[in-house]
Amino acid sequence: MVINKIKYFLIFFISFFLIFINPILPQKKDSCVDCHSQLERNLSLPVKEMEADIHRERGFSCFTCHGGDPALDDESSMDEKKGFLGKLNKKKILSLCSGCHSNPDFMKKFNPSLRVDQAELYASSQHGKLLASDDDKVAVCSDCHKPHGILPSNNPKSSIFPVNVPETCGICHSNSKYMEEYKIPVDQLDTFRKSVHGVALFEKRDLGAPACNDCHGNHGSTPPQVTSVANVCRQCHGSAGELFSESPHKKAFDEMGLSECEACHGNHEISKPTDEMLGTGEGAVCVKCHEVNSRGYNVAFKMKQSIDELKNKERKAKEILRKAEKAGVEVGEAIFSLNDVNTSITKARNLIHGLDMTRIEETIKDGSAIADKAYKDGEKAIEEASFRRKGLGVSLIFIILFIVSLLYKIRQIEKRKIQRGK
């Protein structure tokens, strides 16, 4: 009984402390926040941005990076003797961030899943090499992650959230004046927006679509070279890459110094692939290298022709099946089978990367057989619909004749009744 009373008292006391006493206890002093929150916009902005910063959530504050003594109210809090660093230069920023983020034991206390090799990767990047050569314009941690208000990468408002990465990179790489001395294009962001990848990322909000870092790397970002572009594309387009490696194009592209995928599809402004890119017609990429009537030219023509023929069969089968469906005949199974035709077309489109006509024709043949059967099913369904209409017409004639005969008989009966009455 006594133990229960003690237990209830302790629960009451702890609850009362947490609810009423704890909030009014004096908090740890932070003169950085106290002063800067009262200053003009540019000097108070860091305090506001830090309110949602992931570091602040973990208990870090201004003095963690900038040094000084936040327990003091006067200017002595910003004395160099107190370790005050003030505004950090780019090399110091890298050193400061990596001081924690390259320490696995330290990082395990906060986020064990976070990689700790960012500084090492950065040193190998184009950005890192330029920083090592005392280029103070090059991007460091705070340029991509922001100096204050750093958010987790999975936060949609984060500067490194997939949809936001191109804009973050574009801050520097789309600035012609800022990038002038580096002699590299500044239209990457604009062209990427128009690409199939950009449309998927920005308009469809497809987070699986690649952004700048997926091709160029994150902390170890570097421009893909001729010999590595294909490997970058193969991270997502593995099947096409394997087929290309087995094709005669592989050796030819290597000898000509062409960068495989990029030679036909481009780099930042990659359009959605169409069948018009194949073959020998206007817009075909094959004719850029293959002369008229050359072996490659003829193969390109044949591949395009085969795919077009299957597409034509699929179109005709769809048309007749839709007609039969409108006529009221059940053709659901035949319509469903056309999905396999579409699969064959898609498979053939992928196989063109291998230039193996035997495999392409086998795939086209499989699809053609299904399309032909579906078309025949459509023909039978149309015949059945015609038979039904004829049967209905004949039945209708008999019904009308029956009704006319019945009416005639009724009239005769009525006439007899009238005659008997007279």
Tab-separated table of C-alpha atoms in Angstrom, residues 5-420:
chain	number	residue	atom	x	y	z
A	5	LYS	CA	1.387	5.694	-2.691
A	6	ILE	CA	5.074	6.395	-3.341
A	7	LYS	CA	4.643	5.269	-6.960
A	8	TYR	CA	1.647	7.574	-7.530
A	9	PHE	CA	3.496	10.473	-5.890
A	10	LEU	CA	6.521	10.008	-8.151
A	11	ILE	CA	4.319	9.861	-11.279
A	12	PHE	CA	2.529	13.046	-10.188
A	13	PHE	CA	5.786	14.807	-9.383
A	14	ILE	CA	7.472	13.903	-12.693
A	15	SER	CA	4.389	14.894	-14.699
A	16	PHE	CA	4.116	18.204	-12.842
A	17	PHE	CA	7.842	18.873	-13.462
A	18	LEU	CA	7.635	18.138	-17.164
A	19	ILE	CA	4.457	20.124	-17.729
A	20	PHE	CA	4.904	23.161	-15.529
A	21	ILE	CA	8.443	23.437	-14.209
A	22	ASN	CA	10.678	22.421	-17.136
A	23	PRO	CA	9.568	25.151	-19.637
A	24	ILE	CA	10.295	27.955	-17.206
A	25	LEU	CA	13.745	26.707	-16.210
A	26	PRO	CA	16.508	28.942	-17.626
A	27	GLN	CA	17.711	27.593	-20.999
A	28	LYS	CA	21.378	27.437	-21.991
A	29	LYS	CA	22.463	30.876	-23.137
A	30	ASP	CA	23.214	31.474	-26.831
A	31	SER	CA	24.225	35.118	-27.311
A	32	CYS	CA	24.754	34.511	-31.093
A	33	VAL	CA	21.067	33.831	-31.560
A	34	ASP	CA	20.008	36.487	-29.049
A	35	CYS	CA	21.933	39.274	-30.819
A	36	HIS	CA	21.588	38.264	-34.480
A	37	SER	CA	17.842	37.783	-34.215
A	38	GLN	CA	17.589	41.513	-33.429
A	39	LEU	CA	19.874	42.726	-36.239
A	40	GLU	CA	19.044	43.774	-39.786
A	41	ARG	CA	17.817	41.240	-42.333
A	42	ASN	CA	21.116	39.876	-43.703
A	43	LEU	CA	22.505	39.462	-40.213
A	44	SER	CA	19.323	38.008	-38.727
A	45	LEU	CA	18.547	35.713	-41.695
A	46	PRO	CA	20.918	32.932	-40.547
A	47	VAL	CA	19.041	32.719	-37.238
A	48	LYS	CA	15.724	32.354	-39.041
A	49	GLU	CA	17.117	29.801	-41.508
A	50	MET	CA	18.630	27.770	-38.685
A	51	GLU	CA	15.212	27.226	-37.103
A	52	ALA	CA	14.591	24.268	-39.431
A	53	ASP	CA	18.242	23.255	-39.840
A	54	ILE	CA	18.966	19.595	-39.222
A	55	HIS	CA	22.083	20.495	-37.238
A	56	ARG	CA	20.065	22.678	-34.884
A	57	GLU	CA	17.639	19.786	-34.401
A	58	ARG	CA	20.639	17.700	-33.309
A	59	GLY	CA	21.697	20.337	-30.757
A	60	PHE	CA	24.297	22.288	-32.728
A	61	SER	CA	24.305	26.064	-32.940
A	62	CYS	CA	26.267	28.972	-34.441
A	63	PHE	CA	29.358	28.594	-32.240
A	64	THR	CA	29.765	24.951	-33.393
A	65	CYS	CA	31.000	26.214	-36.762
A	66	HIS	CA	31.882	29.854	-36.125
A	67	GLY	CA	33.467	29.422	-32.698
A	68	GLY	CA	33.318	32.067	-29.954
A	69	ASP	CA	31.668	31.943	-26.550
A	70	PRO	CA	27.842	32.113	-26.698
A	71	ALA	CA	27.698	32.431	-22.904
A	72	LEU	CA	29.036	36.016	-23.104
A	73	ASP	CA	26.885	38.994	-24.010
A	74	ASP	CA	29.518	41.488	-25.102
A	75	GLU	CA	31.925	41.557	-28.048
A	76	SER	CA	34.381	39.427	-26.133
A	77	SER	CA	32.155	36.512	-27.200
A	78	MET	CA	33.612	37.010	-30.702
A	79	ASP	CA	37.229	37.173	-29.574
A	80	GLU	CA	39.674	35.058	-31.538
A	81	LYS	CA	41.018	33.910	-28.183
A	82	LYS	CA	37.594	32.312	-27.687
A	83	GLY	CA	38.052	30.446	-30.957
A	84	PHE	CA	35.867	32.827	-32.937
A	85	LEU	CA	36.302	32.244	-36.693
A	86	GLY	CA	33.741	34.653	-38.149
A	87	LYS	CA	32.937	34.250	-41.823
A	88	LEU	CA	34.594	31.131	-43.158
A	89	ASN	CA	36.482	30.900	-46.448
A	90	LYS	CA	35.805	27.982	-48.787
A	91	LYS	CA	38.740	25.839	-47.702
A	92	LYS	CA	37.821	26.379	-44.070
A	93	ILE	CA	34.212	25.397	-44.780
A	94	LEU	CA	35.359	22.103	-46.288
A	95	SER	CA	37.688	21.461	-43.383
A	96	LEU	CA	35.012	22.322	-40.839
A	97	CYS	CA	32.279	20.142	-42.393
A	98	SER	CA	34.596	17.187	-42.909
A	99	GLY	CA	35.771	17.513	-39.313
A	100	CYS	CA	32.481	15.914	-38.290
A	101	HIS	CA	31.259	14.239	-41.479
A	102	SER	CA	34.504	12.308	-42.053
A	103	ASN	CA	34.553	11.000	-38.480
A	104	PRO	CA	32.663	7.671	-38.427
A	105	ASP	CA	32.621	7.437	-34.629
A	106	PHE	CA	31.143	10.922	-34.330
A	107	MET	CA	28.591	10.445	-37.111
A	108	LYS	CA	27.341	7.165	-35.654
A	109	LYS	CA	25.927	9.174	-32.766
A	110	PHE	CA	23.634	11.050	-35.157
A	111	ASN	CA	23.179	9.174	-38.444
A	112	PRO	CA	25.075	5.875	-38.791
A	113	SER	CA	23.773	5.386	-42.349
A	114	LEU	CA	25.360	8.591	-43.639
A	115	ARG	CA	28.533	8.118	-45.695
A	116	VAL	CA	31.739	9.547	-44.251
A	117	ASP	CA	33.849	9.656	-47.423
A	118	GLN	CA	32.402	12.896	-48.826
A	119	ALA	CA	35.609	14.896	-48.278
A	120	GLU	CA	37.691	12.184	-49.933
A	121	LEU	CA	35.335	12.076	-52.912
A	122	TYR	CA	35.236	15.861	-53.102
A	123	ALA	CA	39.042	15.990	-53.306
A	124	SER	CA	38.853	13.756	-56.406
A	125	SER	CA	36.153	15.884	-58.059
A	126	GLN	CA	36.627	18.741	-60.494
A	127	HIS	CA	35.365	21.064	-57.770
A	128	GLY	CA	37.895	19.682	-55.279
A	129	LYS	CA	40.801	19.983	-57.708
A	130	LEU	CA	39.956	23.609	-58.430
A	131	LEU	CA	39.653	24.381	-54.715
A	132	ALA	CA	43.075	22.822	-54.143
A	133	SER	CA	44.423	25.219	-56.775
A	134	ASP	CA	43.077	28.148	-54.698
A	135	ASP	CA	40.000	28.760	-56.871
A	136	ASP	CA	37.690	30.530	-54.422
A	137	LYS	CA	34.703	30.504	-56.821
A	138	VAL	CA	34.306	26.750	-56.921
A	139	ALA	CA	31.443	25.062	-55.081
A	140	VAL	CA	32.013	23.624	-51.616
A	141	CYS	CA	29.619	22.033	-49.104
A	142	SER	CA	27.728	25.235	-48.251
A	143	ASP	CA	27.089	26.119	-51.915
A	144	CYS	CA	25.062	22.966	-52.563
A	145	HIS	CA	23.686	22.231	-49.082
A	146	LYS	CA	23.319	25.922	-48.098
A	147	PRO	CA	25.277	27.429	-45.215
A	148	HIS	CA	22.253	27.685	-42.892
A	149	GLY	CA	18.896	25.920	-43.010
A	150	ILE	CA	20.373	22.612	-44.154
A	151	LEU	CA	17.607	20.042	-44.619
A	152	PRO	CA	17.734	16.240	-45.005
A	153	SER	CA	18.044	15.136	-48.645
A	154	ASN	CA	14.585	13.506	-48.489
A	155	ASN	CA	12.926	16.789	-47.552
A	156	PRO	CA	11.195	18.252	-50.688
A	157	LYS	CA	12.417	21.714	-49.640
A	158	SER	CA	16.045	20.604	-49.486
A	159	SER	CA	18.411	22.052	-52.085
A	160	ILE	CA	19.590	18.501	-52.799
A	161	PHE	CA	16.138	16.885	-53.093
A	162	PRO	CA	16.139	15.222	-56.554
A	163	VAL	CA	13.741	17.720	-58.144
A	164	ASN	CA	15.797	20.630	-56.765
A	165	VAL	CA	19.290	19.364	-57.696
A	166	PRO	CA	19.312	20.795	-61.274
A	167	GLU	CA	18.352	24.238	-59.947
A	168	THR	CA	21.054	24.004	-57.284
A	169	CYS	CA	23.712	23.120	-59.866
A	170	GLY	CA	22.286	25.756	-62.206
A	171	ILE	CA	22.973	28.550	-59.713
A	172	CYS	CA	26.580	28.451	-60.915
A	173	HIS	CA	26.437	26.460	-64.148
A	174	SER	CA	23.698	28.609	-65.729
A	175	ASN	CA	25.424	31.869	-64.824
A	176	SER	CA	27.339	32.838	-67.970
A	177	LYS	CA	29.238	35.625	-66.248
A	178	TYR	CA	30.238	33.473	-63.283
A	179	MET	CA	31.274	30.548	-65.502
A	180	GLU	CA	32.986	32.679	-68.183
A	181	GLU	CA	36.541	31.842	-67.158
A	182	TYR	CA	35.875	28.067	-67.169
A	183	LYS	CA	34.988	27.975	-70.886
A	184	ILE	CA	32.176	25.435	-70.521
A	185	PRO	CA	28.550	25.659	-71.761
A	186	VAL	CA	25.957	27.287	-69.496
A	187	ASP	CA	22.825	25.973	-71.189
A	188	GLN	CA	22.768	22.602	-69.420
A	189	LEU	CA	19.805	23.435	-67.194
A	190	ASP	CA	17.725	24.862	-70.063
A	191	THR	CA	18.430	21.902	-72.341
A	192	PHE	CA	17.880	19.405	-69.511
A	193	ARG	CA	14.414	20.869	-68.874
A	194	LYS	CA	13.436	19.966	-72.465
A	195	SER	CA	14.851	16.449	-72.279
A	196	VAL	CA	12.910	13.270	-71.586
A	197	HIS	CA	14.681	13.103	-68.236
A	198	GLY	CA	13.850	16.719	-67.382
A	199	VAL	CA	10.183	16.315	-68.298
A	200	ALA	CA	9.956	13.178	-66.136
A	201	LEU	CA	11.653	14.891	-63.201
A	202	PHE	CA	10.056	18.361	-63.302
A	203	GLU	CA	6.628	17.749	-64.844
A	204	LYS	CA	5.837	14.170	-63.829
A	205	ARG	CA	7.687	14.503	-60.490
A	206	ASP	CA	9.312	11.131	-61.172
A	207	LEU	CA	12.007	10.901	-58.511
A	208	GLY	CA	13.537	7.944	-60.374
A	209	ALA	CA	14.469	10.205	-63.280
A	210	PRO	CA	18.123	11.208	-63.289
A	211	ALA	CA	19.231	14.656	-62.167
A	212	CYS	CA	22.730	16.140	-62.588
A	213	ASN	CA	24.246	14.160	-59.712
A	214	ASP	CA	23.039	10.801	-61.046
A	215	CYS	CA	25.264	11.148	-64.121
A	216	HIS	CA	28.056	13.403	-62.861
A	217	GLY	CA	28.289	12.119	-59.305
A	218	ASN	CA	27.571	13.845	-55.998
A	219	HIS	CA	30.592	14.847	-53.988
A	220	GLY	CA	32.965	13.242	-56.504
A	221	SER	CA	31.339	15.017	-59.459
A	222	THR	CA	33.354	15.054	-62.616
A	223	PRO	CA	32.483	15.454	-66.313
A	224	PRO	CA	31.898	12.023	-67.934
A	225	GLN	CA	34.580	11.237	-70.482
A	226	VAL	CA	34.064	9.607	-73.897
A	227	THR	CA	35.031	6.254	-72.427
A	228	SER	CA	32.704	6.531	-69.431
A	229	VAL	CA	29.472	8.069	-70.802
A	230	ALA	CA	28.083	4.667	-71.762
A	231	ASN	CA	28.731	3.311	-68.269
A	232	VAL	CA	26.839	6.256	-66.799
A	233	CYS	CA	23.818	5.570	-69.039
A	234	ARG	CA	23.970	1.859	-68.249
A	235	GLN	CA	23.212	2.550	-64.599
A	236	CYS	CA	19.588	2.713	-65.759
A	237	HIS	CA	19.651	1.422	-69.360
A	238	GLY	CA	21.566	-1.806	-68.708
A	239	SER	CA	19.947	-3.978	-71.373
A	240	ALA	CA	20.555	-1.506	-74.211
A	241	GLY	CA	24.137	-1.096	-73.018
A	242	GLU	CA	24.819	-4.842	-73.040
A	243	LEU	CA	23.364	-5.195	-76.541
A	244	PHE	CA	25.483	-2.297	-77.787
A	245	SER	CA	28.648	-3.891	-76.378
A	246	GLU	CA	27.919	-7.030	-78.427
A	247	SER	CA	27.213	-5.069	-81.598
A	248	PRO	CA	29.602	-4.107	-84.441
A	249	HIS	CA	29.041	-0.495	-83.384
A	250	LYS	CA	31.089	-0.965	-80.204
A	251	LYS	CA	34.397	-1.478	-81.978
A	252	ALA	CA	33.597	1.162	-84.617
A	253	PHE	CA	32.620	3.782	-82.010
A	254	ASP	CA	35.773	3.084	-79.975
A	255	GLU	CA	37.965	3.492	-83.053
A	256	MET	CA	36.187	6.722	-84.032
A	257	GLY	CA	36.298	8.100	-80.484
A	258	LEU	CA	32.511	8.374	-80.281
A	259	SER	CA	30.868	8.268	-76.867
A	260	GLU	CA	28.402	5.462	-77.592
A	261	CYS	CA	24.922	6.461	-76.265
A	262	GLU	CA	25.603	10.204	-76.533
A	263	ALA	CA	26.477	9.960	-80.237
A	264	CYS	CA	22.846	9.101	-81.108
A	265	HIS	CA	20.838	10.347	-78.096
A	266	GLY	CA	22.743	13.482	-77.033
A	267	ASN	CA	23.670	14.404	-73.473
A	268	HIS	CA	21.654	17.008	-71.551
A	269	GLU	CA	18.871	17.483	-74.148
A	270	ILE	CA	17.992	13.821	-74.632
A	271	SER	CA	14.756	13.576	-76.577
A	272	LYS	CA	12.256	10.781	-76.101
A	273	PRO	CA	13.419	8.038	-78.502
A	274	THR	CA	11.163	7.595	-81.534
A	275	ASP	CA	11.123	5.142	-84.427
A	276	GLU	CA	11.957	8.063	-86.712
A	277	MET	CA	15.466	8.070	-85.215
A	278	LEU	CA	15.941	4.650	-86.831
A	279	GLY	CA	16.243	3.875	-90.537
A	280	THR	CA	17.113	6.093	-93.445
A	281	GLY	CA	14.367	8.711	-93.394
A	282	GLU	CA	14.401	12.315	-92.278
A	283	GLY	CA	15.427	12.514	-88.636
A	284	ALA	CA	17.181	9.140	-88.661
A	285	VAL	CA	20.491	9.195	-86.777
A	286	CYS	CA	21.814	6.194	-88.756
A	287	VAL	CA	22.373	8.305	-91.887
A	288	LYS	CA	24.761	10.566	-90.005
A	289	CYS	CA	27.430	7.886	-90.450
A	290	HIS	CA	26.127	5.392	-93.027
A	291	GLU	CA	26.224	6.361	-96.698
A	292	VAL	CA	23.358	5.520	-99.050
A	293	ASN	CA	23.316	1.853	-100.129
A	294	SER	CA	26.127	0.952	-97.734
A	295	ARG	CA	25.674	-2.218	-95.637
A	296	GLY	CA	24.890	-0.233	-92.508
A	297	TYR	CA	22.418	1.924	-94.440
A	298	ASN	CA	20.569	-1.150	-95.690
A	299	VAL	CA	20.492	-2.744	-92.224
A	300	ALA	CA	19.055	0.466	-90.770
A	301	PHE	CA	16.386	0.492	-93.499
A	302	LYS	CA	15.500	-3.165	-92.843
A	303	MET	CA	15.223	-2.683	-89.064
A	304	LYS	CA	12.902	0.296	-89.474
A	305	GLN	CA	10.848	-1.524	-92.122
A	306	SER	CA	10.394	-4.599	-89.891
A	307	ILE	CA	9.196	-2.551	-86.933
A	308	ASP	CA	6.880	-0.474	-89.142
A	309	GLU	CA	5.317	-3.616	-90.606
A	310	LEU	CA	4.557	-4.999	-87.154
A	311	LYS	CA	3.155	-1.636	-86.020
A	312	ASN	CA	0.937	-1.612	-89.126
A	313	LYS	CA	-0.376	-5.109	-88.340
A	314	GLU	CA	-1.061	-4.072	-84.756
A	315	ARG	CA	-2.974	-0.980	-85.979
A	316	LYS	CA	-5.140	-3.012	-88.396
A	317	ALA	CA	-5.915	-5.628	-85.751
A	318	LYS	CA	-6.936	-2.901	-83.300
A	319	GLU	CA	-9.223	-1.267	-85.868
A	320	ILE	CA	-11.129	-4.447	-86.791
A	321	LEU	CA	-11.432	-5.555	-83.161
A	322	ARG	CA	-12.830	-2.156	-82.158
A	323	LYS	CA	-15.323	-2.427	-85.022
A	324	ALA	CA	-16.375	-5.907	-83.838
A	325	GLU	CA	-16.633	-4.672	-80.259
A	326	LYS	CA	-18.940	-1.839	-81.347
A	327	ALA	CA	-21.046	-4.415	-83.203
A	328	GLY	CA	-21.610	-6.154	-79.878
A	329	VAL	CA	-19.370	-9.200	-80.305
A	330	GLU	CA	-17.147	-10.229	-77.391
A	331	VAL	CA	-13.477	-9.799	-78.480
A	332	GLY	CA	-11.884	-8.978	-75.122
A	333	GLU	CA	-9.384	-11.824	-75.273
A	334	ALA	CA	-8.164	-10.829	-78.745
A	335	ILE	CA	-7.801	-7.205	-77.677
A	336	PHE	CA	-5.829	-8.279	-74.614
A	337	SER	CA	-3.490	-10.362	-76.799
A	338	LEU	CA	-2.392	-7.163	-78.555
A	339	ASN	CA	-0.454	-6.291	-75.404
A	340	ASP	CA	1.959	-9.040	-76.440
A	341	VAL	CA	2.312	-7.422	-79.871
A	342	ASN	CA	3.236	-4.161	-78.199
A	343	THR	CA	5.741	-6.044	-76.050
A	344	SER	CA	7.337	-7.469	-79.209
A	345	ILE	CA	7.600	-3.962	-80.703
A	346	THR	CA	9.225	-2.658	-77.537
A	347	LYS	CA	11.597	-5.622	-77.423
A	348	ALA	CA	12.537	-5.127	-81.103
A	349	ARG	CA	13.224	-1.431	-80.462
A	350	ASN	CA	15.639	-2.402	-77.718
A	351	LEU	CA	17.282	-5.105	-79.835
A	352	ILE	CA	18.319	-2.581	-82.487
A	353	HIS	CA	21.135	-1.568	-80.106
A	354	GLY	CA	22.657	-4.991	-80.815
A	355	LEU	CA	22.162	-4.773	-84.632
A	356	ASP	CA	21.394	-8.525	-84.673
A	357	MET	CA	18.838	-8.875	-87.484
A	358	THR	CA	18.208	-12.543	-86.643
A	359	ARG	CA	17.032	-11.724	-83.117
A	360	ILE	CA	15.071	-8.715	-84.327
A	361	GLU	CA	13.261	-10.725	-87.020
A	362	GLU	CA	12.466	-13.546	-84.555
A	363	THR	CA	10.878	-11.023	-82.229
A	364	ILE	CA	8.983	-9.376	-85.088
A	365	LYS	CA	7.817	-12.826	-86.246
A	366	ASP	CA	6.422	-13.649	-82.787
A	367	GLY	CA	4.566	-10.351	-82.663
A	368	SER	CA	3.286	-10.741	-86.219
A	369	ALA	CA	1.799	-14.170	-85.435
A	370	ILE	CA	-0.150	-12.719	-82.524
A	371	ALA	CA	-1.265	-9.683	-84.564
A	372	ASP	CA	-2.369	-11.910	-87.471
A	373	LYS	CA	-4.407	-14.148	-85.145
A	374	ALA	CA	-6.000	-11.115	-83.512
A	375	TYR	CA	-6.927	-9.760	-86.957
A	376	LYS	CA	-8.493	-13.093	-87.957
A	377	ASP	CA	-10.428	-13.146	-84.696
A	378	GLY	CA	-11.648	-9.691	-85.623
A	379	GLU	CA	-12.728	-10.892	-89.067
A	380	LYS	CA	-14.645	-13.816	-87.539
A	381	ALA	CA	-16.263	-11.470	-85.058
A	382	ILE	CA	-17.360	-9.160	-87.881
A	383	GLU	CA	-18.792	-12.169	-89.770
A	384	GLU	CA	-20.622	-13.259	-86.645
A	385	ALA	CA	-21.999	-9.750	-86.227
A	386	SER	CA	-23.174	-9.825	-89.852
A	387	PHE	CA	-24.800	-13.244	-89.322
A	388	ARG	CA	-26.522	-11.971	-86.210
A	389	ARG	CA	-27.867	-8.960	-88.112
A	390	LYS	CA	-29.214	-11.182	-90.912
A	391	GLY	CA	-30.761	-13.605	-88.406
A	392	LEU	CA	-32.309	-10.678	-86.574
A	393	GLY	CA	-33.742	-9.339	-89.859
A	394	VAL	CA	-35.294	-12.683	-90.769
A	395	SER	CA	-36.675	-13.063	-87.253
A	396	LEU	CA	-38.120	-9.592	-87.466
A	397	ILE	CA	-39.878	-10.409	-90.734
A	398	PHE	CA	-41.456	-13.528	-89.193
A	399	ILE	CA	-42.545	-11.564	-86.140
A	400	ILE	CA	-44.153	-8.890	-88.341
A	401	LEU	CA	-45.903	-11.526	-90.436
A	402	PHE	CA	-47.132	-13.189	-87.261
A	403	ILE	CA	-48.484	-9.905	-85.903
A	404	VAL	CA	-50.180	-9.074	-89.224
A	405	SER	CA	-51.742	-12.570	-89.336
A	406	LEU	CA	-52.899	-12.217	-85.764
A	407	LEU	CA	-54.489	-8.835	-86.442
A	408	TYR	CA	-56.182	-10.234	-89.572
A	409	LYS	CA	-57.556	-13.183	-87.553
A	410	ILE	CA	-58.852	-10.847	-84.820
A	411	ARG	CA	-60.644	-8.710	-87.385
A	412	GLN	CA	-62.265	-11.812	-88.926
A	413	ILE	CA	-63.521	-12.945	-85.513
A	414	GLU	CA	-64.945	-9.500	-84.807
A	415	LYS	CA	-66.741	-9.478	-88.225
A	416	ARG	CA	-68.371	-12.857	-87.466
A	417	LYS	CA	-69.615	-11.583	-84.099
A	418	ILE	CA	-71.146	-8.558	-85.784
A	419	GLN	CA	-72.863	-10.718	-88.442
A	420	ARG	CA	-74.294	-13.072	-85.768
